[in-house]
């Protein structure tokens, strides 16, 4: 099938064409279908993936309250002044405790509501089969095919899911705020490994410069044990509310983009790793569906589940058998 | 292979026997191997799963700062007074921002350090293939085979991962604190669906009774549209620091356990759903390994990755082909 076009029904073809033509309503509807895990949306997503590869994806993450939304708002503004079209994907972690906060923050972005060259969408997958990471990948596939110049991927950095999601972005901006010794935590948890730009936000707060200095020092030490050609994360001071430092931030982002353009082998490596993770994610969603279906059927699989329940078998064995048998279905 | 014993090397057999005999050092070492995703640990885990089914698992979750560790500490105390052996699995979300907090809290539990009938272990999986959920399942498999009477599974409730992890527990206690209107959030995000007991902690704080009342009212409304035989979540007021309300909490937990014992079909349903998720999780870890291995090899798969990169193919198609071909390897 390699190199062949995706076979689409004529209504699916029309839908794809509308999205490629920039129809926001068609785009929004397909995003909702992707979020809910609609099987029938897959052919459309397959066709759209093949039309992609245009948008520059920028990841923005940081702890709750660091000022992400305001900073993203300033970035939108910066890109719009340059005539670029900007889409924002805000990943809602659907936390049982903080759920809704991301959506609430969206209100702040309302000032772009009448600008048809700005598109803002939250992604959540409450209760559907498969994960948030899978749905986010779908949304990026759709926006990329629509040729948005800039796609900002915003997450509240609270868990492994968010780190996984940031893998989609070749440029990752991590917000830090003064106080709480966050910069030490960041290093501890391997945040250095995913960040390309650190924005120390709330630069007017006491201690901000100190945090920036400590971060820079840590990055310098880290750089000593790394190849000289490797990208060295940049630290900028920002004040999202006033817009101070946004120019520096935007330039740091462009430097990282230019660096990747100069090192196509690294960009390719990033794409490959990201595609590997994406394929694994999609395959595991398929697997979950398969297991749910199989175990609800009577017969051999029913017996198999019984052997797990009575512990004459084990889930480790079953998972391997399932993979081995998936081709026979 | 159903119904057969797991073939083990003699050293693996010895290891399993030591764990079944209650050897904490062997247990701790196997947990570390499981965390790091050690392939060679799987035969041991398989054998241990088949010896399990004894421990009562209790999930405890809630937002950071709600007082989970102190409450868990009180629960340990309560069960120890009754002569029960208690293990605690504290899931460290490895957050890039809050990472380490859970481990820090463990210090509070040091008062049980000299009690060999209490075992406390944090689980984290930074950087290993596969997820936290997988590793947590492995740890529960080990502890269950060791016949700990009570296994408390503690998570910081911050994301989907934590909700997934709570699926392991047939009894889930969710902590709430007064203030911040958390009770509304809880309902919004479907927290009602996973909680069996709500503990409104910090009962001495103004507003605690109000939160408990609001929660009870919401639960009553919800119950109207549910089958009369369904478990109705219980709300208790606790004050973890002083120990007030712990008796009520422990009783609510026992009521839920008694309810499940009286409704074996529900317990079985819970076990089946949990096993389905477990099998899917294990299979997706296998799949990830497979993809990483395949794409690092030269040849056909290399060409396949190229077709993804040049967009003559797509990851949706590739993931299905991969599942279909997994049996031929």
XYZ file of C-alpha atoms in Angstrom:
658
model
C 0.000 0.000 0.000
C 3.034 2.245 0.372
C 2.900 5.269 -1.843
C -0.737 4.794 -2.652
C -3.441 7.272 -1.916
C -5.948 6.536 0.801
C -9.214 5.249 -0.603
C -11.965 7.614 0.554
C -15.704 7.671 0.104
C -16.872 10.712 -1.823
C -18.264 12.373 1.308
C -15.001 11.722 3.159
C -13.117 13.141 0.170
C -15.260 16.286 0.324
C -14.600 16.613 4.026
C -10.847 16.304 3.533
C -10.988 18.872 0.742
C -12.893 21.315 2.933
C -10.308 20.959 5.678
C -7.431 21.377 3.226
C -9.254 24.454 1.959
C -9.242 25.963 5.456
C -12.838 25.308 6.506
C -12.760 25.820 10.292
C -16.141 24.257 10.901
C -15.137 21.040 9.157
C -11.867 21.131 11.087
C -13.600 21.553 14.457
C -16.008 18.740 13.727
C -13.229 16.348 12.748
C -11.308 17.245 15.912
C -14.372 16.314 17.983
C -14.625 13.016 16.161
C -10.939 12.319 16.767
C -11.317 13.144 20.460
C -14.154 10.695 20.864
C -12.088 7.985 19.184
C -14.411 7.658 16.170
C -13.161 4.758 14.011
C -14.712 6.242 10.887
C -12.502 9.322 11.191
C -9.333 7.293 10.586
C -9.446 7.315 6.773
C -9.740 11.125 6.878
C -6.817 11.374 9.294
C -4.767 9.052 7.096
C -5.403 11.227 4.054
C -4.652 14.412 6.017
C -1.387 13.027 7.407
C -0.170 12.553 3.846
C -0.862 16.224 3.136
C 1.096 17.426 6.144
C 4.589 18.581 6.996
C 4.132 22.340 6.818
C 3.396 23.758 10.254
C 5.999 24.732 12.793
C 5.028 23.126 16.068
C 6.023 24.846 19.303
C 5.443 23.145 22.632
C 4.813 25.249 25.735
C 4.614 23.638 29.154
C 5.080 24.547 32.778
C 3.505 24.173 36.198
C -0.021 25.454 36.909
C -0.028 29.172 37.585
C 3.237 29.867 35.773
C 1.444 32.092 33.284
C 1.358 29.791 30.260
C -1.871 31.104 28.771
C -0.796 34.724 29.013
C 2.559 33.883 27.472
C 0.922 31.924 24.662
C -1.392 34.876 24.122
C 1.657 37.134 23.711
C 3.237 34.678 21.294
C 0.058 34.615 19.191
C 0.197 38.388 19.111
C 3.883 38.347 18.083
C 3.292 35.938 15.204
C 0.133 37.729 14.045
C 2.049 41.015 13.775
C 4.291 39.176 11.309
C 1.290 38.004 9.305
C 1.570 34.367 10.348
C -1.499 32.220 10.994
C -1.494 30.625 14.441
C -3.331 27.611 15.857
C -3.211 26.683 19.549
C -3.860 23.191 20.883
C -4.390 23.321 24.640
C -4.200 19.856 26.094
C -6.604 19.463 28.968
C -5.166 16.863 31.295
C -8.724 16.021 32.421
C -7.493 15.894 35.933
C -10.055 14.775 38.422
C -8.916 17.693 40.551
C -7.779 20.479 38.270
C -9.939 19.554 35.275
C -11.406 22.549 33.585
C -8.652 24.947 34.550
C -7.093 24.905 31.108
C -10.435 25.558 29.502
C -11.032 28.390 31.928
C -7.777 29.998 30.897
C -8.920 29.931 27.288
C -11.265 32.758 28.086
C -8.251 35.039 28.268
C -7.562 34.334 24.632
C -10.924 35.636 23.598
C -9.308 38.774 22.277
C -8.369 36.733 19.226
C -11.890 35.394 18.806
C -12.692 37.601 15.836
C -9.379 36.895 14.086
C -9.953 34.077 11.592
C -6.197 33.593 11.380
C -6.099 32.410 14.975
C -7.575 29.058 15.975
C -7.684 27.885 19.587
C -8.868 24.465 20.620
C -8.707 22.460 23.839
C -8.270 18.711 23.588
C -9.681 16.319 26.152
C -10.587 12.661 25.878
C -12.599 11.929 28.967
C -13.872 8.413 28.888
C -12.934 7.445 25.347
C -10.861 4.449 24.411
C -7.272 5.428 23.948
C -5.335 8.291 25.307
C -4.904 11.977 25.263
C -1.581 11.595 23.460
C -3.283 9.779 20.597
C -5.980 12.456 20.258
C -3.409 15.256 20.416
C -1.504 13.608 17.566
C -4.720 13.488 15.550
C -5.388 17.186 16.139
C -1.829 18.081 15.105
C -2.272 15.974 11.961
C -5.395 17.965 11.077
C -3.891 21.411 11.777
C -0.650 20.573 9.993
C -2.567 19.520 6.871
C -4.392 22.881 7.024
C -1.012 24.596 6.765
C -1.267 26.768 9.857
C 2.102 28.529 9.933
C 2.529 28.079 13.675
C 0.911 25.465 15.873
C 1.385 26.047 19.599
C 0.923 22.947 21.700
C 0.208 23.931 25.290
C 0.104 21.503 28.206
C -0.059 21.856 31.945
C 3.062 20.009 32.958
C 1.920 17.667 35.633
C 2.746 14.153 34.590
C 4.249 11.663 32.208
C 1.430 12.173 29.723
C 2.455 15.776 29.257
C 6.099 14.862 28.728
C 4.985 12.342 26.096
C 2.853 14.967 24.399
C 5.789 17.381 24.240
C 7.577 14.821 22.036
C 5.425 16.095 19.182
C 7.186 19.450 19.293
C 10.660 19.980 17.804
C 10.803 23.163 19.898
C 9.818 22.919 23.545
C 9.512 25.964 25.774
C 9.359 25.267 29.506
C 8.111 27.978 31.811
C 9.674 28.451 35.196
C 8.686 30.873 37.905
C 10.781 32.308 40.701
C 10.416 30.718 44.098
C 9.914 27.210 45.297
C 13.284 26.056 44.033
C 11.638 24.773 40.869
C 14.840 24.942 38.889
C 16.324 22.175 41.000
C 13.235 20.014 40.505
C 13.430 20.608 36.793
C 16.874 19.117 36.578
C 16.039 16.313 38.950
C 13.174 15.114 36.842
C 15.016 15.250 33.561
C 13.245 18.364 32.336
C 16.566 19.374 30.809
C 16.127 16.503 28.375
C 12.985 17.880 26.784
C 13.405 21.664 27.065
C 14.973 23.729 24.278
C 14.079 27.098 25.747
C 13.494 27.985 29.381
C 11.300 31.021 29.953
C 11.636 32.318 33.491
C 8.311 34.082 33.689
C 7.170 36.731 36.158
C 10.552 38.357 35.700
C 9.384 41.257 37.900
C 9.144 38.931 40.903
C 12.123 38.883 43.297
C 14.336 35.917 42.621
C 13.614 35.631 38.904
C 17.134 36.617 37.860
C 18.537 34.191 40.401
C 16.488 31.335 38.918
C 17.653 32.272 35.418
C 21.279 32.355 36.560
C 21.045 29.008 38.317
C 19.435 27.460 35.263
C 22.113 28.902 32.968
C 24.819 27.576 35.249
C 23.286 24.108 35.263
C 22.978 24.155 31.481
C 26.609 25.220 31.138
C 27.754 22.328 33.347
C 25.584 19.953 31.396
C 26.959 21.223 28.076
C 30.488 20.236 29.100
C 29.636 16.562 28.869
C 27.765 16.928 25.577
C 28.859 17.092 21.966
C 29.769 20.675 21.054
C 27.319 20.634 18.136
C 24.364 19.759 20.350
C 21.641 22.340 20.907
C 22.201 24.153 24.160
C 18.954 25.226 25.840
C 18.451 28.988 26.049
C 17.193 30.810 29.137
C 15.103 33.953 28.705
C 13.395 36.208 31.238
C 9.789 37.022 30.408
C 6.920 38.919 31.895
C 3.898 37.619 30.093
C 1.495 40.213 31.481
C 3.440 43.212 30.161
C 4.934 41.453 27.164
C 8.476 42.115 28.319
C 10.926 39.521 27.035
C 8.521 38.091 24.442
C 10.827 39.305 21.684
C 13.707 37.376 23.316
C 11.532 34.312 23.657
C 10.369 34.418 20.036
C 13.971 34.826 18.917
C 15.115 31.882 21.021
C 12.380 29.798 19.376
C 13.522 30.899 15.935
C 17.123 30.080 16.809
C 16.114 26.561 17.713
C 14.150 26.287 14.448
C 17.129 27.568 12.472
C 19.396 25.126 14.298
C 17.174 22.217 13.225
C 17.117 23.489 9.649
C 20.928 23.519 9.707
C 21.021 20.008 11.167
C 18.553 18.068 9.048
C 19.842 14.769 10.458
C 18.721 15.858 13.937
C 15.365 17.025 12.688
C 14.947 13.670 10.977
C 15.944 11.838 14.136
C 13.377 13.806 16.105
C 10.707 13.012 13.531
C 11.581 9.323 13.597
C 11.438 9.055 17.356
C 8.172 10.908 17.358
C 6.731 8.651 14.652
C 7.847 5.536 16.532
C 6.021 6.750 19.621
C 3.022 7.683 17.502
C 2.813 4.280 15.831
C 3.137 2.574 19.221
C 0.386 4.756 20.640
C -1.970 4.057 17.743
C -1.226 0.339 17.867
C -1.932 0.187 21.575
C -5.288 1.893 21.062
C -6.100 -0.780 18.480
C -5.008 -3.443 20.931
C -7.273 -2.124 23.657
C -10.229 -2.201 21.337
C -9.292 -5.721 20.302
C -9.073 -6.926 23.894
C -12.352 -5.300 24.894
C -14.021 -6.916 21.905
C -12.452 -10.329 22.365
C -13.233 -10.590 26.055
C -16.844 -9.607 25.495
C -17.245 -12.464 23.021
C -18.063 -15.930 24.195
C -15.839 -18.897 23.516
C -12.102 -19.312 23.655
C -11.352 -15.813 24.890
C -13.938 -16.121 27.613
C -12.060 -19.221 28.783
C -8.833 -17.271 28.580
C -10.178 -14.542 30.861
C -11.325 -17.248 33.260
C -7.820 -18.663 33.384
C -6.587 -15.202 34.382
C -9.269 -14.906 37.045
C -8.493 -18.304 38.559
C -4.752 -17.602 38.175
C -3.940 -20.706 36.145
C -2.598 -18.210 33.608
C -1.213 -14.663 33.897
C -1.571 -11.330 32.071
C 2.089 -11.328 30.984
C 1.549 -14.549 29.050
C -1.822 -13.432 27.709
C -0.488 -10.122 26.378
C 2.193 -11.923 24.370
C -0.243 -14.463 23.008
C -2.574 -11.679 22.040
C 0.132 -9.948 20.032
C 1.042 -13.218 18.385
C -2.573 -13.908 17.450
C -3.504 -10.412 16.270
C -2.635 -11.247 12.669
C -5.048 -14.147 12.490
C -8.049 -11.913 13.011
C 0.077 -23.312 28.326
C -3.113 -22.578 30.278
C -3.106 -24.200 33.678
C 0.575 -25.024 33.483
C 3.169 -23.756 35.848
C 5.664 -21.174 34.689
C 9.000 -22.735 33.782
C 11.654 -21.097 35.945
C 15.395 -21.479 36.207
C 16.486 -22.781 39.580
C 17.780 -19.364 40.665
C 14.506 -17.714 39.589
C 12.620 -20.429 41.484
C 14.663 -19.656 44.595
C 13.940 -15.955 44.221
C 10.207 -16.586 43.906
C 10.302 -18.844 46.946
C 12.094 -16.208 48.994
C 9.471 -13.628 48.074
C 6.630 -16.026 48.852
C 8.367 -16.660 52.166
C 8.250 -12.947 52.973
C 11.858 -11.952 52.238
C 11.694 -8.134 52.049
C 15.135 -7.768 50.485
C 14.239 -10.087 47.624
C 10.940 -8.238 47.256
C 12.626 -4.815 47.108
C 15.137 -6.015 44.534
C 12.448 -7.468 42.302
C 10.447 -4.226 42.543
C 13.509 -2.307 41.339
C 13.905 -4.697 38.415
C 10.224 -4.310 37.530
C 10.516 -0.506 37.670
C 13.434 -0.522 35.266
C 11.478 -2.722 32.856
C 13.849 -5.680 33.161
C 12.732 -8.372 30.687
C 14.294 -11.130 32.761
C 11.974 -10.315 35.663
C 8.879 -11.348 33.698
C 9.063 -15.101 34.427
C 9.216 -14.273 38.145
C 6.248 -11.916 37.876
C 4.312 -14.545 35.948
C 4.924 -17.128 38.665
C 4.034 -14.625 41.393
C 0.795 -13.566 39.691
C -0.335 -17.194 39.850
C 0.237 -17.208 43.608
C -1.793 -14.053 44.184
C -5.345 -13.063 45.038
C -5.026 -12.569 48.778
C -4.390 -8.917 49.562
C -7.074 -6.290 49.973
C -6.090 -3.348 47.820
C -7.199 0.131 48.884
C -6.604 3.105 46.614
C -6.094 6.553 48.136
C -5.894 9.618 45.927
C -6.441 13.345 46.156
C -4.903 16.665 45.204
C -1.438 17.651 46.442
C -1.559 19.012 49.973
C -4.828 17.300 50.896
C -3.054 15.304 53.586
C -2.861 11.901 51.875
C 0.346 10.733 53.529
C -0.848 11.612 57.022
C -4.153 9.883 56.385
C -2.420 6.785 55.009
C -0.189 6.851 58.076
C -3.291 6.796 60.278
C -4.761 3.936 58.261
C -1.550 1.926 58.687
C -1.819 2.528 62.410
C -5.470 1.449 62.432
C -4.760 -1.807 60.623
C -1.652 -2.559 62.688
C -3.673 -2.266 65.903
C -5.808 -5.068 64.482
C -2.749 -7.179 63.782
C -2.917 -6.833 60.003
C 0.222 -6.553 57.863
C 0.209 -3.441 55.664
C 2.120 -2.555 52.498
C 1.972 0.902 50.909
C 2.714 1.585 47.249
C 3.188 5.313 46.713
C 3.092 6.098 43.023
C 5.476 8.888 42.151
C 4.066 10.634 39.118
C 7.615 11.616 38.105
C 6.321 15.011 37.299
C 8.859 17.327 35.782
C 7.584 19.942 38.203
C 6.409 18.222 41.358
C 8.651 15.151 41.133
C 10.066 14.087 44.427
C 7.222 15.401 46.558
C 5.752 11.971 47.087
C 9.111 10.579 48.119
C 9.572 13.481 50.518
C 6.264 12.682 52.170
C 7.459 9.183 52.826
C 9.702 10.537 55.526
C 6.607 11.090 57.646
C 5.983 7.381 57.629
C 9.328 6.675 59.214
C 7.610 5.900 62.481
C 6.784 2.508 61.004
C 10.374 1.923 59.885
C 11.138 -0.580 62.611
C 7.875 -2.471 62.147
C 8.590 -5.440 59.853
C 4.845 -5.807 59.292
C 4.746 -2.488 57.449
C 6.318 -2.096 54.026
C 6.402 1.249 52.210
C 7.698 1.660 48.687
C 7.536 4.459 46.122
C 7.239 3.510 42.482
C 8.689 5.609 39.693
C 9.721 4.688 36.185
C 11.656 7.663 34.914
C 13.096 6.946 31.521
C 12.238 3.270 31.215
C 10.268 1.774 28.367
C 6.652 1.429 29.321
C 4.624 3.242 31.851
C 4.065 3.857 35.459
C 0.798 1.933 35.302
C 2.612 -1.171 34.101
C 5.210 -0.955 36.878
C 2.543 -0.332 39.521
C 0.737 -3.473 38.372
C 3.986 -5.406 38.715
C 4.518 -4.139 42.258
C 0.949 -5.062 43.232
C 1.512 -8.535 41.757
C 4.579 -8.969 43.982
C 2.944 -7.690 47.177
C -0.241 -9.662 46.607
C 1.759 -12.882 46.194
C 3.470 -12.080 49.517
C 0.038 -12.089 51.158
C 0.177 -8.641 52.729
C -3.253 -8.326 54.344
C -3.726 -4.739 53.212
C -2.052 -3.017 50.264
C -2.605 0.736 50.141
C -2.072 2.248 46.726
C -1.443 5.970 47.059
C -1.291 8.390 44.136
C -1.200 12.135 43.791
C -4.266 12.725 41.716
C -3.099 14.919 38.918
C -3.817 13.241 35.627
C -5.186 10.395 33.582
C -2.337 8.109 34.626
C -3.464 8.319 38.223
C -7.063 7.564 37.324
C -5.838 4.524 35.381
C -3.775 3.389 38.339
C -6.789 3.625 40.647
C -8.445 0.953 38.512
C -6.302 -1.583 40.333
C -8.178 -0.895 43.556
C -11.644 -2.323 44.234
C -11.936 0.309 46.983
C -10.992 3.870 46.093
C -10.820 6.634 48.698
C -10.708 10.169 47.346
C -9.563 12.965 49.618
C -11.194 16.337 49.416
C -10.331 19.455 51.344
C -12.502 22.422 52.204
C -12.085 25.514 50.059
C -11.472 26.034 46.395
C -14.791 24.548 45.409
C -13.108 21.229 44.770
C -16.314 19.281 45.232
C -17.737 20.811 42.081
C -14.583 19.994 40.117
C -14.730 16.425 41.351
C -18.144 15.896 39.865
C -17.259 17.737 36.684
C -14.330 15.494 35.964
C -16.124 12.261 36.620
C -14.428 11.656 39.948
C -17.744 10.251 41.108
C -17.172 7.372 38.732
C -14.059 6.099 40.462
C -14.604 7.041 44.127
C -16.193 4.648 46.610
C -15.427 6.722 49.680
C -14.923 10.473 49.921
C -12.830 11.616 52.861
C -13.276 15.321 53.482
C -10.005 15.900 55.278
C -8.974 18.823 57.476
C -12.397 18.610 59.076
C -11.351 21.313 61.546
C -11.093 23.866 58.725
C -14.093 26.143 58.155
C -16.214 24.895 55.304
C -15.429 21.198 55.715
C -18.951 20.286 56.774
C -20.334 22.305 53.896
C -18.167 20.373 51.418
C -19.309 17.080 52.937
C -22.954 18.141 52.719
C -22.650 19.277 49.113
C -20.947 16.017 48.178
C -23.638 13.965 49.939
C -26.337 15.920 48.159
C -24.693 15.347 44.770
C -24.318 11.652 45.514
C -27.975 11.441 46.513
C -29.073 13.064 43.256
C -26.796 10.761 41.306
C -28.163 7.692 43.117
C -31.675 8.456 41.860
C -30.704 7.578 38.316
C -28.795 4.459 39.314
C -29.846 0.902 40.108
C -30.846 0.627 43.765
C -28.349 -2.183 44.322
C -25.395 -0.103 43.144
C -22.748 0.941 45.665
C -23.415 4.467 46.860
C -20.231 6.362 47.701
C -19.861 7.266 51.370
C -18.717 10.658 52.633
C -16.711 10.849 55.867
C -15.117 13.775 57.673
C -11.518 13.179 58.725
C -8.731 15.052 60.396
C -5.645 13.091 59.544
C -3.352 14.983 61.908
C -5.378 14.203 65.044
C -6.753 10.897 63.818
C -10.335 12.094 64.140
C -12.690 10.293 61.777
C -10.203 7.530 60.897
C -12.504 4.994 62.523
C -15.346 6.197 60.250
C -13.082 6.011 57.233
C -11.875 2.498 58.026
C -15.468 1.405 58.528
C -16.539 2.915 55.211
C -13.717 0.973 53.547
C -14.847 -2.238 55.237
C -18.434 -1.587 54.163
C -17.312 -1.323 50.564
C -15.297 -4.540 50.932
C -18.299 -6.291 52.481
C -20.502 -4.993 49.669
C -18.182 -6.543 47.084
C -18.110 -9.827 48.992
C -21.921 -9.826 48.887
C -21.916 -9.029 45.168
C -19.358 -11.446 43.725
C -20.554 -10.672 40.192
C -19.523 -7.026 40.674
C -16.174 -7.974 42.130
C -15.613 -10.278 39.176
C -16.607 -7.533 36.746
C -14.123 -5.180 38.395
C -11.394 -7.808 38.179
C -12.147 -8.452 34.512
C -12.040 -4.796 33.536
C -8.837 -4.385 35.466
C -7.284 -7.443 33.809
C -8.324 -6.212 30.366
C -6.579 -2.916 31.019
C -3.582 -4.750 32.432
C -3.240 -7.026 29.406
C -3.549 -4.033 27.082
C -0.891 -2.152 29.039
C 1.521 -5.097 28.953
C 0.901 -5.676 25.269
C 1.538 -2.038 24.430
C 4.850 -2.145 26.288
C 5.780 -5.175 24.175
C 4.709 -3.314 21.064
C 6.879 -0.324 21.888
C 9.891 -2.535 22.295
C 9.074 -4.236 19.028
C 8.805 -0.951 17.143
C 12.020 0.432 18.614
C 13.797 -2.756 17.613
C 12.281 -2.966 14.141
C 12.987 0.610 13.200
C 16.599 0.343 14.328
C 17.106 -2.590 11.987
C 17.981 -2.055 8.367
C 15.866 -3.335 5.527
C 12.148 -3.392 5.017
C 11.264 -1.545 8.201
C 13.776 1.173 7.420
C 11.938 1.667 4.125
C 8.660 1.730 6.025
C 9.873 4.524 8.294
C 11.008 6.420 5.200
C 7.525 6.163 3.740
C 6.192 7.753 6.919
C 8.777 10.507 6.746
C 8.043 11.327 3.110
C 4.296 10.963 3.798
C 3.620 8.364 1.147
C 2.280 6.313 4.056
C 0.820 7.195 7.450
C 1.163 6.033 11.067
C -2.462 4.857 11.215
C -1.800 2.369 8.444
C 1.589 1.371 9.841
C 0.223 0.638 13.318
C -2.354 -1.759 11.906
C 0.175 -3.493 9.700
C 2.479 -3.834 12.657
C -0.206 -5.567 14.692
C -0.984 -7.828 11.776
C 2.675 -8.760 11.359
C 3.507 -9.194 15.044
C 2.776 -12.905 14.902
C 5.293 -13.592 12.150
C 8.204 -12.529 14.305
